[in-house]
Amino acid sequence: MSNAPLKKTKAFWNVGRKIFVVSVSIVLVLFAVFTSVNWYMEKQRITKIWIENVTVKTERLAAQISGAVRREQPNAIWHSFNFLTPSEQVTPFDLRVYNPSGKKLLEHVGLNHKAEDLRFSELLEGKTQKTLHHLDDKGITIAVPIKTLRSKAYGTLIITWSLSPLNTHLLDSLKSQGFLSLGILALASLIIFFLVRLTIGSHLTQLSNDMLLIVNNQRPQTSKLFKRQDEFGVLALSLEVFKRRMDEFRETRTKLEEKTNLLGMALEKEVVQNSMQRDFVSMASHEIRTPLTIIDSSVQRIRRRLDTLDKDFIDGKLHKISGATQRMLELLDSTLSASRIEAGEVEMSLTPVDLAGLLALTCINHQDYSEHHQIIYDVQKLPRSILVDKPKITQVFSNLLSNAIKYSPGASKVIVGGYIENGRAYITFQDFGIGIAREDWPHIFDRYFRSSNTAGISGTGIGLCLVQWLLELHGGAITIESELEQGSVFTVMLPIKDSGDDQAEIINIPLTSTESDLSKL
């Protein structure tokens, strides 16, 4: 195929003129609009003729009853209207006859139309001799003077005729014009259909099929449209050029995408690793530096006052050293456990454990290290023997208690409770601290994630992640309920696995933190 530039053809019978012909055919559809206008005019014409007919009919009736009205004989007047009664199968009507003084001589109600004779007051009072009428949605009211050939009025005849005959005639006319319009529209539609199909439709179908093949990376056959000397021929040639360009582009894009994906994955992995490593190192350094500072400060003070120190002072400093040491141990244990679990190197050692006693002991130990919080616990409803990995469950309890104390700096208490339901043990840890934003709940157990409101509070972001991993290893789970500035409640669920004949060694400590129990410790 030649690579010469495509030029616009000068054939007379091109696509533009074909579309023009099709457009002219579509104008036939406008006949429907013409029919609507014609129907409106026809309706006005039929209504006018019908009003003239009922007016003439009413005037003829008025002439027939002139003698009876002059004698004021209602029966004789009504005799002239017998052929209009419903018994003669005539459309219902309303009738009123007045004498010149305005006295009602006769009234007949068959249409139940509201009488509004005051609108004909000029005729009733003899001020005019013209025939008057009023048309509304229920009927047409005709008011004519009752007079002789000498034009002397003896009264007024008012008849309200039903619109049923008019509506029936209008409906018949509408049906006739509707059928005619539908026939013309159907014929116009067929003409348009065949014109579009023969001139544009088949060519567009072929071009669209070729385009689909190109999109699906398939090469279409040589188009017959190449030979055409109009716009379709130009489109067919352009489509072939586009096919070649698409093949080149697709090949280039595939190579670029492969390289981009490899670079993107490598970069993303590197960024995430660097970010996590930087944050963790910073947090871990701070976490370790704080207890080391406490230990160093306490040792320095003891060294400077070694000769003058009393036992209470030494006990206080040793207590601080012990708490700081415990804090570092927890950090190191959490870090090491998280790394082992992620690497798949963790091993479970299930043994019978006094769950209630272990949790109470953990609460008491953390109470020793907490100077500003009272840990209130009641674990009497928890099982005294359950199959768990004791070090790992201890680590779960310790992390949750440490978090409850750490993230409630302005509170004075932490509440721990437990109960059994449906063969599962549930343990709740409630604090009254800074809380966790609801949008952070789905990520709170992700590794290295820290809630948006924890700025200024030290932490590594692996504690809750480790807790969830350890609980999942036991077949358990953890949930959270929290509100900002109100506190949080973490609920731990552990399945109660029967230890069989092996029973846990009971830890002999109080299972509730009442004042009497605490005084015994």
C-alpha positions as a Python dict, from the first residue, in 0.01 Angstrom:
ca = {
    (1, 'M'): (0, 0, 0),
    (2, 'S'): (129, 343, -89),
    (3, 'N'): (254, 571, 187),
    (4, 'A'): (133, 880, 3),
    (5, 'P'): (-58, 1125, 222),
    (6, 'L'): (-433, 1083, 234),
    (7, 'K'): (-632, 1344, 43),
    (8, 'K'): (-994, 1440, 61),
    (9, 'T'): (-1180, 1305, -241),
    (10, 'K'): (-1394, 1526, -468),
    (11, 'A'): (-1659, 1270, -563),
    (12, 'F'): (-2003, 1424, -592),
    (13, 'W'): (-2196, 1145, -425),
    (14, 'N'): (-2004, 1151, -97),
    (15, 'V'): (-2110, 1070, 255),
    (16, 'G'): (-2211, 1427, 329),
    (17, 'R'): (-2470, 1427, 53),
    (18, 'K'): (-2594, 1084, 154),
    (19, 'I'): (-2646, 1207, 506),
    (20, 'F'): (-2831, 1504, 358),
    (21, 'V'): (-3066, 1268, 172),
    (22, 'V'): (-3124, 1072, 491),
    (23, 'S'): (-3192, 1395, 677),
    (24, 'V'): (-3451, 1496, 417),
    (25, 'S'): (-3622, 1160, 467),
    (26, 'I'): (-3629, 1213, 841),
    (27, 'V'): (-3823, 1536, 782),
    (28, 'L'): (-4119, 1309, 706),
    (29, 'V'): (-4136, 1239, 1075),
    (30, 'L'): (-4232, 1602, 1122),
    (31, 'F'): (-4563, 1505, 969),
    (32, 'A'): (-4661, 1398, 1317),
    (33, 'V'): (-4623, 1757, 1431),
    (34, 'F'): (-4829, 1875, 1138),
    (35, 'T'): (-5098, 1621, 1226),
    (36, 'S'): (-5114, 1753, 1582),
    (37, 'V'): (-5161, 2110, 1460),
    (38, 'N'): (-5421, 1996, 1208),
    (39, 'W'): (-5608, 1807, 1478),
    (40, 'Y'): (-5622, 2115, 1696),
    (41, 'M'): (-5770, 2319, 1412),
    (42, 'E'): (-6014, 2039, 1325),
    (43, 'K'): (-6125, 2026, 1687),
    (44, 'Q'): (-6197, 2397, 1686),
    (45, 'R'): (-6393, 2363, 1360),
    (46, 'I'): (-6604, 2068, 1480),
    (47, 'T'): (-6679, 2243, 1808),
    (48, 'K'): (-6792, 2559, 1629),
    (49, 'I'): (-7024, 2363, 1399),
    (50, 'W'): (-7170, 2170, 1690),
    (51, 'I'): (-7239, 2492, 1884),
    (52, 'E'): (-7419, 2634, 1581),
    (53, 'N'): (-7631, 2319, 1550),
    (54, 'V'): (-7741, 2312, 1915),
    (55, 'T'): (-7812, 2688, 1896),
    (56, 'V'): (-8042, 2642, 1596),
    (57, 'K'): (-8204, 2345, 1769),
    (58, 'T'): (-8266, 2549, 2085),
    (59, 'E'): (-8410, 2843, 1888),
    (60, 'R'): (-8648, 2606, 1708),
    (61, 'L'): (-8766, 2466, 2039),
    (62, 'A'): (-8819, 2818, 2173),
    (63, 'A'): (-9043, 2898, 1876),
    (64, 'Q'): (-9248, 2579, 1934),
    (65, 'I'): (-9325, 2660, 2295),
    (66, 'S'): (-9400, 3033, 2250),
    (67, 'G'): (-9779, 2984, 2272),
    (68, 'A'): (-9762, 2766, 2584),
    (69, 'V'): (-9526, 3013, 2751),
    (70, 'R'): (-9758, 3304, 2666),
    (71, 'R'): (-10044, 3115, 2837),
    (72, 'E'): (-9806, 3006, 3116),
    (73, 'Q'): (-9907, 2638, 3085),
    (74, 'P'): (-9610, 2421, 3213),
    (75, 'N'): (-9765, 2093, 3096),
    (76, 'A'): (-9810, 2224, 2747),
    (77, 'I'): (-9455, 2358, 2751),
    (78, 'W'): (-9314, 2022, 2862),
    (79, 'H'): (-9516, 1840, 2594),
    (80, 'S'): (-9292, 1998, 2332),
    (81, 'F'): (-8984, 1847, 2499),
    (82, 'N'): (-9106, 1489, 2532),
    (83, 'F'): (-8888, 1375, 2242),
    (84, 'L'): (-8581, 1499, 2429),
    (85, 'T'): (-8633, 1294, 2746),
    (86, 'P'): (-8405, 1001, 2842),
    (87, 'S'): (-8685, 755, 2762),
    (88, 'E'): (-8630, 848, 2397),
    (89, 'Q'): (-8261, 756, 2439),
    (90, 'V'): (-8147, 1116, 2399),
    (91, 'T'): (-7845, 1258, 2581),
    (92, 'P'): (-7945, 1409, 2922),
    (93, 'F'): (-8004, 1783, 2938),
    (94, 'D'): (-8104, 2060, 3184),
    (95, 'L'): (-8403, 2284, 3103),
    (96, 'R'): (-8539, 2609, 3252),
    (97, 'V'): (-8819, 2831, 3114),
    (98, 'Y'): (-8877, 3185, 3246),
    (99, 'N'): (-9160, 3435, 3173),
    (100, 'P'): (-9076, 3802, 3102),
    (101, 'S'): (-9095, 3891, 3470),
    (102, 'G'): (-8829, 3632, 3554),
    (103, 'K'): (-9066, 3371, 3702),
    (104, 'K'): (-8951, 3011, 3643),
    (105, 'L'): (-9235, 2833, 3463),
    (106, 'L'): (-9064, 2497, 3411),
    (107, 'E'): (-8742, 2323, 3517),
    (108, 'H'): (-8600, 1984, 3425),
    (109, 'V'): (-8269, 1844, 3563),
    (110, 'G'): (-8120, 1559, 3366),
    (111, 'L'): (-7754, 1660, 3339),
    (112, 'N'): (-7709, 1777, 3700),
    (113, 'H'): (-7525, 2085, 3573),
    (114, 'K'): (-7491, 2375, 3813),
    (115, 'A'): (-7729, 2649, 3702),
    (116, 'E'): (-7564, 2987, 3653),
    (117, 'D'): (-7847, 3179, 3491),
    (118, 'L'): (-7729, 3515, 3625),
    (119, 'R'): (-7475, 3528, 3343),
    (120, 'F'): (-7778, 3564, 3111),
    (121, 'S'): (-7938, 3846, 3317),
    (122, 'E'): (-7962, 4087, 3022),
    (123, 'L'): (-8170, 3836, 2829),
    (124, 'L'): (-8386, 3748, 3131),
    (125, 'E'): (-8457, 4118, 3197),
    (126, 'G'): (-8546, 4184, 2833),
    (127, 'K'): (-8252, 4413, 2769),
    (128, 'T'): (-8144, 4210, 2467),
    (129, 'Q'): (-8300, 3971, 2218),
    (130, 'K'): (-7978, 3796, 2117),
    (131, 'T'): (-7909, 3428, 2165),
    (132, 'L'): (-7635, 3372, 2426),
    (133, 'H'): (-7428, 3063, 2510),
    (134, 'H'): (-7162, 2948, 2759),
    (135, 'L'): (-6932, 2643, 2717),
    (136, 'D'): (-6761, 2464, 3008),
    (137, 'D'): (-6620, 2118, 3074),
    (138, 'K'): (-6962, 1960, 3149),
    (139, 'G'): (-7183, 2108, 2882),
    (140, 'I'): (-7292, 2404, 2673),
    (141, 'T'): (-7571, 2632, 2799),
    (142, 'I'): (-7785, 2808, 2533),
    (143, 'A'): (-8015, 3095, 2633),
    (144, 'V'): (-8266, 3214, 2366),
    (145, 'P'): (-8561, 3449, 2382),
    (146, 'I'): (-8908, 3293, 2338),
    (147, 'K'): (-9079, 3515, 2081),
    (148, 'T'): (-9328, 3522, 1799),
    (149, 'L'): (-9278, 3622, 1443),
    (150, 'R'): (-9345, 3983, 1546),
    (151, 'S'): (-9038, 3962, 1769),
    (152, 'K'): (-9235, 4003, 2086),
    (153, 'A'): (-9060, 3812, 2372),
    (154, 'Y'): (-9277, 3599, 2599),
    (155, 'G'): (-8990, 3465, 2812),
    (156, 'T'): (-8651, 3298, 2803),
    (157, 'L'): (-8553, 2936, 2732),
    (158, 'I'): (-8224, 2810, 2887),
    (159, 'I'): (-8104, 2459, 2795),
    (160, 'T'): (-7776, 2298, 2896),
    (161, 'W'): (-7676, 2029, 2644),
    (162, 'S'): (-7435, 1749, 2731),
    (163, 'L'): (-7094, 1739, 2558),
    (164, 'S'): (-7116, 1363, 2502),
    (165, 'P'): (-7213, 1385, 2130),
    (166, 'L'): (-6936, 1639, 2070),
    (167, 'N'): (-6676, 1427, 2250),
    (168, 'T'): (-6785, 1116, 2059),
    (169, 'H'): (-6749, 1295, 1729),
    (170, 'L'): (-6410, 1437, 1829),
    (171, 'L'): (-6290, 1092, 1935),
    (172, 'D'): (-6391, 939, 1603),
    (173, 'S'): (-6212, 1216, 1417),
    (174, 'L'): (-5903, 1172, 1633),
    (175, 'K'): (-5894, 798, 1565),
    (176, 'S'): (-5916, 852, 1191),
    (177, 'Q'): (-5636, 1107, 1189),
    (178, 'G'): (-5431, 890, 1429),
    (179, 'F'): (-5447, 585, 1203),
    (180, 'L'): (-5354, 798, 903),
    (181, 'S'): (-5058, 952, 1088),
    (182, 'L'): (-4935, 613, 1206),
    (183, 'G'): (-4943, 481, 852),
    (184, 'I'): (-4746, 775, 719),
    (185, 'L'): (-4495, 753, 1006),
    (186, 'A'): (-4449, 380, 947),
    (187, 'L'): (-4386, 441, 578),
    (188, 'A'): (-4140, 722, 654),
    (189, 'S'): (-3962, 500, 908),
    (190, 'L'): (-3918, 224, 650),
    (191, 'I'): (-3781, 469, 397),
    (192, 'I'): (-3534, 611, 650),
    (193, 'F'): (-3433, 263, 763),
    (194, 'F'): (-3351, 138, 416),
    (195, 'L'): (-3177, 459, 316),
    (196, 'V'): (-2952, 453, 624),
    (197, 'R'): (-2884, 82, 588),
    (198, 'L'): (-2793, 102, 221),
    (199, 'T'): (-2590, 422, 237),
    (200, 'I'): (-2424, 441, 580),
    (201, 'G'): (-2512, 146, 803),
    (202, 'S'): (-2326, -131, 622),
    (203, 'H'): (-2011, 75, 581),
    (204, 'L'): (-2007, 185, 944),
    (205, 'T'): (-2062, -175, 1051),
    (206, 'Q'): (-1760, -291, 854),
    (207, 'L'): (-1543, -10, 991),
    (208, 'S'): (-1654, -79, 1350),
    (209, 'N'): (-1583, -452, 1310),
    (210, 'D'): (-1236, -373, 1178),
    (211, 'M'): (-1177, -141, 1473),
    (212, 'L'): (-1282, -412, 1720),
    (213, 'L'): (-1038, -654, 1560),
    (214, 'I'): (-761, -396, 1596),
    (215, 'V'): (-850, -332, 1961),
    (216, 'N'): (-837, -708, 2020),
    (217, 'N'): (-494, -718, 1859),
    (218, 'Q'): (-618, -898, 1548),
    (219, 'R'): (-551, -790, 1192),
    (220, 'P'): (-867, -735, 984),
    (221, 'Q'): (-891, -843, 622),
    (222, 'T'): (-830, -589, 349),
    (223, 'S'): (-1136, -366, 350),
    (224, 'K'): (-1349, -332, 39),
    (225, 'L'): (-1390, 31, 129),
    (226, 'F'): (-1038, 107, 5),
    (227, 'K'): (-1182, 136, -348),
    (228, 'R'): (-1443, 392, -255),
    (229, 'Q'): (-1385, 751, -361),
    (230, 'D'): (-1559, 912, -66),
    (231, 'E'): (-1511, 963, 306),
    (232, 'F'): (-1553, 592, 380),
    (233, 'G'): (-1253, 519, 162),
    (234, 'V'): (-1050, 774, 357),
    (235, 'L'): (-1164, 619, 687),
    (236, 'A'): (-1063, 271, 569),
    (237, 'L'): (-715, 390, 473),
    (238, 'S'): (-681, 580, 800),
    (239, 'L'): (-784, 268, 990),
    (240, 'E'): (-507, 67, 828),
    (241, 'V'): (-248, 330, 917),
    (242, 'F'): (-387, 339, 1269),
    (243, 'K'): (-349, -39, 1290),
    (244, 'R'): (21, -17, 1209),
    (245, 'R'): (73, 264, 1459),
    (246, 'M'): (-115, 70, 1728),
    (247, 'D'): (104, -238, 1676),
    (248, 'E'): (415, -28, 1725),
    (249, 'F'): (269, 155, 2021),
    (250, 'R'): (148, -164, 2190),
    (251, 'E'): (489, -324, 2163),
    (252, 'T'): (661, -17, 2303),
    (253, 'R'): (404, 23, 2580),
    (254, 'T'): (442, -340, 2688),
    (255, 'K'): (816, -300, 2728),
    (256, 'L'): (776, 27, 2916),
    (257, 'E'): (509, -117, 3145),
    (258, 'E'): (727, -411, 3236),
    (259, 'K'): (1019, -186, 3322),
    (260, 'T'): (795, 62, 3503),
    (261, 'N'): (633, -209, 3712),
    (262, 'L'): (969, -353, 3810),
    (263, 'L'): (1102, -11, 3904),
    (264, 'G'): (780, 82, 4083),
    (265, 'M'): (774, -232, 4292),
    (266, 'A'): (1139, -195, 4379),
    (267, 'L'): (1095, 171, 4467),
    (268, 'E'): (779, 113, 4668),
    (269, 'K'): (940, -170, 4859),
    (270, 'E'): (1248, 40, 4927),
    (271, 'V'): (1044, 342, 5040),
    (272, 'V'): (827, 134, 5272),
    (273, 'Q'): (1123, -49, 5418),
    (274, 'N'): (1321, 271, 5470),
    (275, 'S'): (1022, 447, 5623),
    (276, 'M'): (939, 162, 5858),
    (277, 'Q'): (1300, 114, 5952),
    (278, 'R'): (1349, 485, 6017),
    (279, 'D'): (1033, 515, 6225),
    (280, 'F'): (1104, 198, 6417),
    (281, 'V'): (1463, 291, 6494),
    (282, 'S'): (1352, 635, 6611),
    (283, 'M'): (1073, 499, 6827),
    (284, 'A'): (1276, 209, 6964),
    (285, 'S'): (1566, 440, 7045),
    (286, 'H'): (1335, 667, 7239),
    (287, 'E'): (1168, 375, 7412),
    (288, 'I'): (1504, 235, 7526),
    (289, 'R'): (1660, 573, 7607),
    (290, 'T'): (1384, 665, 7854),
    (291, 'P'): (1422, 365, 8088),
    (292, 'L'): (1800, 378, 8058),
    (293, 'T'): (1787, 742, 8166),
    (294, 'I'): (1576, 642, 8466),
    (295, 'I'): (1821, 365, 8557),
    (296, 'D'): (2124, 589, 8515),
    (297, 'S'): (1967, 870, 8718),
    (298, 'S'): (1872, 637, 9000),
    (299, 'V'): (2216, 473, 9009),
    (300, 'Q'): (2388, 816, 9015),
    (301, 'R'): (2176, 935, 9304),
    (302, 'I'): (2241, 618, 9501),
    (303, 'R'): (2615, 647, 9435),
    (304, 'R'): (2629, 1012, 9547),
    (305, 'R'): (2438, 946, 9869),
    (306, 'L'): (2549, 594, 9940),
    (307, 'D'): (2666, 671, 10297),
    (308, 'T'): (2349, 856, 10399),
    (309, 'L'): (2073, 661, 10226),
    (310, 'D'): (1795, 497, 10421),
    (311, 'K'): (1615, 178, 10323),
    (312, 'D'): (1298, 351, 10192),
    (313, 'F'): (1498, 570, 9952),
    (314, 'I'): (1690, 271, 9820),
    (315, 'D'): (1367, 71, 9779),
    (316, 'G'): (1211, 355, 9581),
    (317, 'K'): (1507, 383, 9346),
    (318, 'L'): (1528, 7, 9302),
    (319, 'H'): (1159, 7, 9222),
    (320, 'K'): (1220, 264, 8946),
    (321, 'I'): (1513, 63, 8814),
    (322, 'S'): (1303, -253, 8814),
    (323, 'G'): (1016, -78, 8630),
    (324, 'A'): (1252, 67, 8368),
    (325, 'T'): (1416, -271, 8320),
    (326, 'Q'): (1076, -435, 8280),
    (327, 'R'): (982, -174, 8020),
    (328, 'M'): (1294, -249, 7814),
    (329, 'L'): (1233, -622, 7842),
    (330, 'E'): (876, -582, 7716),
    (331, 'L'): (1000, -376, 7420),
    (332, 'L'): (1268, -631, 7331),
    (333, 'D'): (1026, -923, 7374),
    (334, 'S'): (765, -754, 7151),
    (335, 'T'): (1019, -676, 6882),
    (336, 'L'): (1168, -1025, 6887),
    (337, 'S'): (828, -1198, 6891),
    (338, 'A'): (696, -988, 6601),
    (339, 'S'): (1004, -1069, 6393),
    (340, 'R'): (974, -1440, 6464),
    (341, 'I'): (604, -1452, 6381),
    (342, 'E'): (656, -1262, 6056),
    (343, 'A'): (939, -1499, 5964),
    (344, 'G'): (726, -1803, 6050),
    (345, 'E'): (969, -1919, 6319),
    (346, 'V'): (729, -1912, 6614),
    (347, 'E'): (638, -2232, 6796),
    (348, 'M'): (335, -2286, 7018),
    (349, 'S'): (362, -2469, 7350),
    (350, 'L'): (13, -2521, 7489),
    (351, 'T'): (-5, -2606, 7858),
    (352, 'P'): (-278, -2582, 8125),
    (353, 'V'): (-269, -2229, 8265),
    (354, 'D'): (-466, -2058, 8541),
    (355, 'L'): (-602, -1781, 8315),
    (356, 'A'): (-773, -1586, 8593),
    (357, 'G'): (-468, -1604, 8819),
    (358, 'L'): (-225, -1515, 8539),
    (359, 'L'): (-428, -1205, 8442),
    (360, 'A'): (-459, -1098, 8808),
    (361, 'L'): (-84, -1141, 8858),
    (362, 'T'): (-11, -933, 8546),
    (363, 'C'): (-239, -657, 8677),
    (364, 'I'): (-62, -660, 9015),
    (365, 'N'): (283, -647, 8855),
    (366, 'H'): (186, -350, 8637),
    (367, 'Q'): (33, -180, 8940),
    (368, 'D'): (379, -192, 9099),
    (369, 'Y'): (530, -4, 8803),
    (370, 'S'): (246, 246, 8762),
    (371, 'E'): (269, 553, 8982),
    (372, 'H'): (-36, 743, 8863),
    (373, 'H'): (-292, 477, 8770),
    (374, 'Q'): (-496, 235, 8978),
    (375, 'I'): (-559, -94, 8799),
    (376, 'I'): (-905, -215, 8899),
    (377, 'Y'): (-962, -576, 8801),
    (378, 'D'): (-1221, -849, 8857),
    (379, 'V'): (-1138, -1181, 8689),
    (380, 'Q'): (-1333, -1420, 8911),
    (381, 'K'): (-1550, -1539, 8619),
    (382, 'L'): (-1254, -1649, 8405),
    (383, 'P'): (-1147, -2017, 8388),
    (384, 'R'): (-880, -2143, 8629),
    (385, 'S'): (-747, -2395, 8378),
    (386, 'I'): (-718, -2340, 8002),
    (387, 'L'): (-479, -2461, 7732),
    (388, 'V'): (-267, -2166, 7613),
    (389, 'D'): (96, -2072, 7553),
    (390, 'K'): (166, -1903, 7886),
    (391, 'P'): (452, -1669, 7780),
    (392, 'K'): (261, -1551, 7474),
    (393, 'I'): (-65, -1489, 7661),
    (394, 'T'): (131, -1309, 7931),
    (395, 'Q'): (280, -1090, 7660),
    (396, 'V'): (-73, -1015, 7527),
    (397, 'F'): (-195, -907, 7871),
    (398, 'S'): (121, -708, 7941),
    (399, 'N'): (105, -516, 7611),
    (400, 'L'): (-262, -427, 7653),
    (401, 'L'): (-211, -310, 8012),
    (402, 'S'): (96, -107, 7916),
    (403, 'N'): (-97, 62, 7634),
    (404, 'A'): (-393, 135, 7861),
    (405, 'I'): (-162, 313, 8106),
    (406, 'K'): (55, 484, 7842),
    (407, 'Y'): (-231, 631, 7637),
    (408, 'S'): (-435, 764, 7931),
    (409, 'P'): (-188, 1011, 8086),
    (410, 'G'): (-464, 1225, 8231),
    (411, 'A'): (-668, 939, 8377),
    (412, 'S'): (-634, 774, 8717),
    (413, 'K'): (-757, 421, 8658),
    (414, 'V'): (-764, 123, 8423),
    (415, 'I'): (-1039, -141, 8448),
    (416, 'V'): (-985, -507, 8362),
    (417, 'G'): (-1269, -761, 8359),
    (418, 'G'): (-1354, -1104, 8226),
    (419, 'Y'): (-1639, -1346, 8166),
    (420, 'I'): (-1729, -1669, 7983),
    (421, 'E'): (-1985, -1690, 7704),
    (422, 'N'): (-2061, -1969, 7451),
    (423, 'G'): (-1746, -2165, 7537),
    (424, 'R'): (-1517, -1864, 7501),
    (425, 'A'): (-1334, -1650, 7752),
    (426, 'Y'): (-1367, -1273, 7705),
    (427, 'I'): (-1129, -1024, 7870),
    (428, 'T'): (-1181, -647, 7855),
    (429, 'F'): (-918, -375, 7905),
    (430, 'Q'): (-1074, -32, 7952),
    (431, 'D'): (-890, 298, 7980),
    (432, 'F'): (-1013, 657, 7999),
    (433, 'G'): (-744, 821, 7787),
    (434, 'I'): (-708, 992, 7453),
    (435, 'G'): (-914, 737, 7257),
    (436, 'I'): (-877, 632, 6893),
    (437, 'A'): (-1042, 804, 6594),
    (438, 'R'): (-1296, 581, 6418),
    (439, 'E'): (-1119, 617, 6083),
    (440, 'D'): (-808, 464, 6246),
    (441, 'W'): (-987, 150, 6373),
    (442, 'P'): (-931, -59, 6056),
    (443, 'H'): (-553, 6, 6073),
    (444, 'I'): (-492, 1, 6448),
    (445, 'F'): (-361, -358, 6435),
    (446, 'D'): (-131, -296, 6135),
    (447, 'R'): (241, -322, 6200),
    (448, 'Y'): (409, 11, 6274),
    (449, 'F'): (76, 195, 6257),
    (450, 'R'): (11, 462, 6515),
    (451, 'S'): (-310, 656, 6560),
    (452, 'S'): (-315, 1016, 6440),
    (453, 'N'): (-358, 1158, 6793),
    (454, 'T'): (-57, 985, 6956),
    (455, 'A'): (197, 1257, 6875),
    (456, 'G'): (415, 1318, 7180),
    (457, 'I'): (353, 971, 7326),
    (458, 'S'): (633, 721, 7277),
    (459, 'G'): (565, 388, 7107),
    (460, 'T'): (690, 157, 6831),
    (461, 'G'): (361, 63, 6664),
    (462, 'I'): (415, -313, 6698),
    (463, 'G'): (236, -382, 7027),
    (464, 'L'): (-121, -421, 6904),
    (465, 'C'): (-4, -595, 6586),
    (466, 'L'): (180, -849, 6803),
    (467, 'V'): (-126, -893, 7027),
    (468, 'Q'): (-345, -977, 6729),
    (469, 'W'): (-90, -1222, 6587),
    (470, 'L'): (-51, -1402, 6920),
    (471, 'L'): (-427, -1427, 6970),
    (472, 'E'): (-478, -1563, 6618),
    (473, 'L'): (-219, -1833, 6694),
    (474, 'H'): (-450, -1938, 6982),
    (475, 'G'): (-761, -1924, 6761),
    (476, 'G'): (-870, -1605, 6937),
    (477, 'A'): (-938, -1248, 6833),
    (478, 'I'): (-942, -889, 6956),
    (479, 'T'): (-1191, -606, 6898),
    (480, 'I'): (-1194, -237, 6980),
    (481, 'E'): (-1448, 23, 7085),
    (482, 'S'): (-1322, 376, 7131),
    (483, 'E'): (-1419, 742, 7138),
    (484, 'L'): (-1184, 1037, 7120),
    (485, 'E'): (-1101, 1194, 7458),
    (486, 'Q'): (-1323, 933, 7628),
    (487, 'G'): (-1105, 623, 7620),
    (488, 'S'): (-1092, 279, 7464),
    (489, 'V'): (-1208, -76, 7537),
    (490, 'F'): (-1013, -368, 7393),
    (491, 'T'): (-1189, -706, 7415),
    (492, 'V'): (-985, -1026, 7389),
    (493, 'M'): (-1155, -1353, 7294),
    (494, 'L'): (-994, -1691, 7367),
    (495, 'P'): (-1152, -2029, 7294),
    (496, 'I'): (-1165, -2247, 7606),
    (497, 'K'): (-979, -2565, 7519),
    (498, 'D'): (-1023, -2857, 7758),
    (499, 'S'): (-696, -2955, 7925),
    (500, 'G'): (-828, -3305, 8005),
    (501, 'D'): (-688, -3465, 8317),
    (502, 'D'): (-403, -3213, 8335),
    (503, 'Q'): (-503, -2917, 8546),
    (504, 'A'): (-325, -2587, 8576),
    (505, 'E'): (-131, -2492, 8884),
    (506, 'I'): (-349, -2242, 9068),
    (507, 'I'): (-188, -1901, 9129),
    (508, 'N'): (-286, -1813, 9482),
    (509, 'I'): (-359, -1439, 9459),
    (510, 'P'): (-680, -1231, 9483),
    (511, 'L'): (-893, -1238, 9167),
    (512, 'T'): (-1042, -896, 9235),
    (513, 'S'): (-877, -568, 9329),
    (514, 'T'): (-1087, -487, 9637),
    (515, 'E'): (-921, -278, 9907),
    (516, 'S'): (-917, -570, 10147),
    (517, 'D'): (-743, -793, 9894),
    (518, 'L'): (-485, -531, 9803),
    (519, 'S'): (-400, -477, 10168),
    (520, 'K'): (-290, -838, 10193),
    (521, 'L'): (-26, -805, 9917),
}
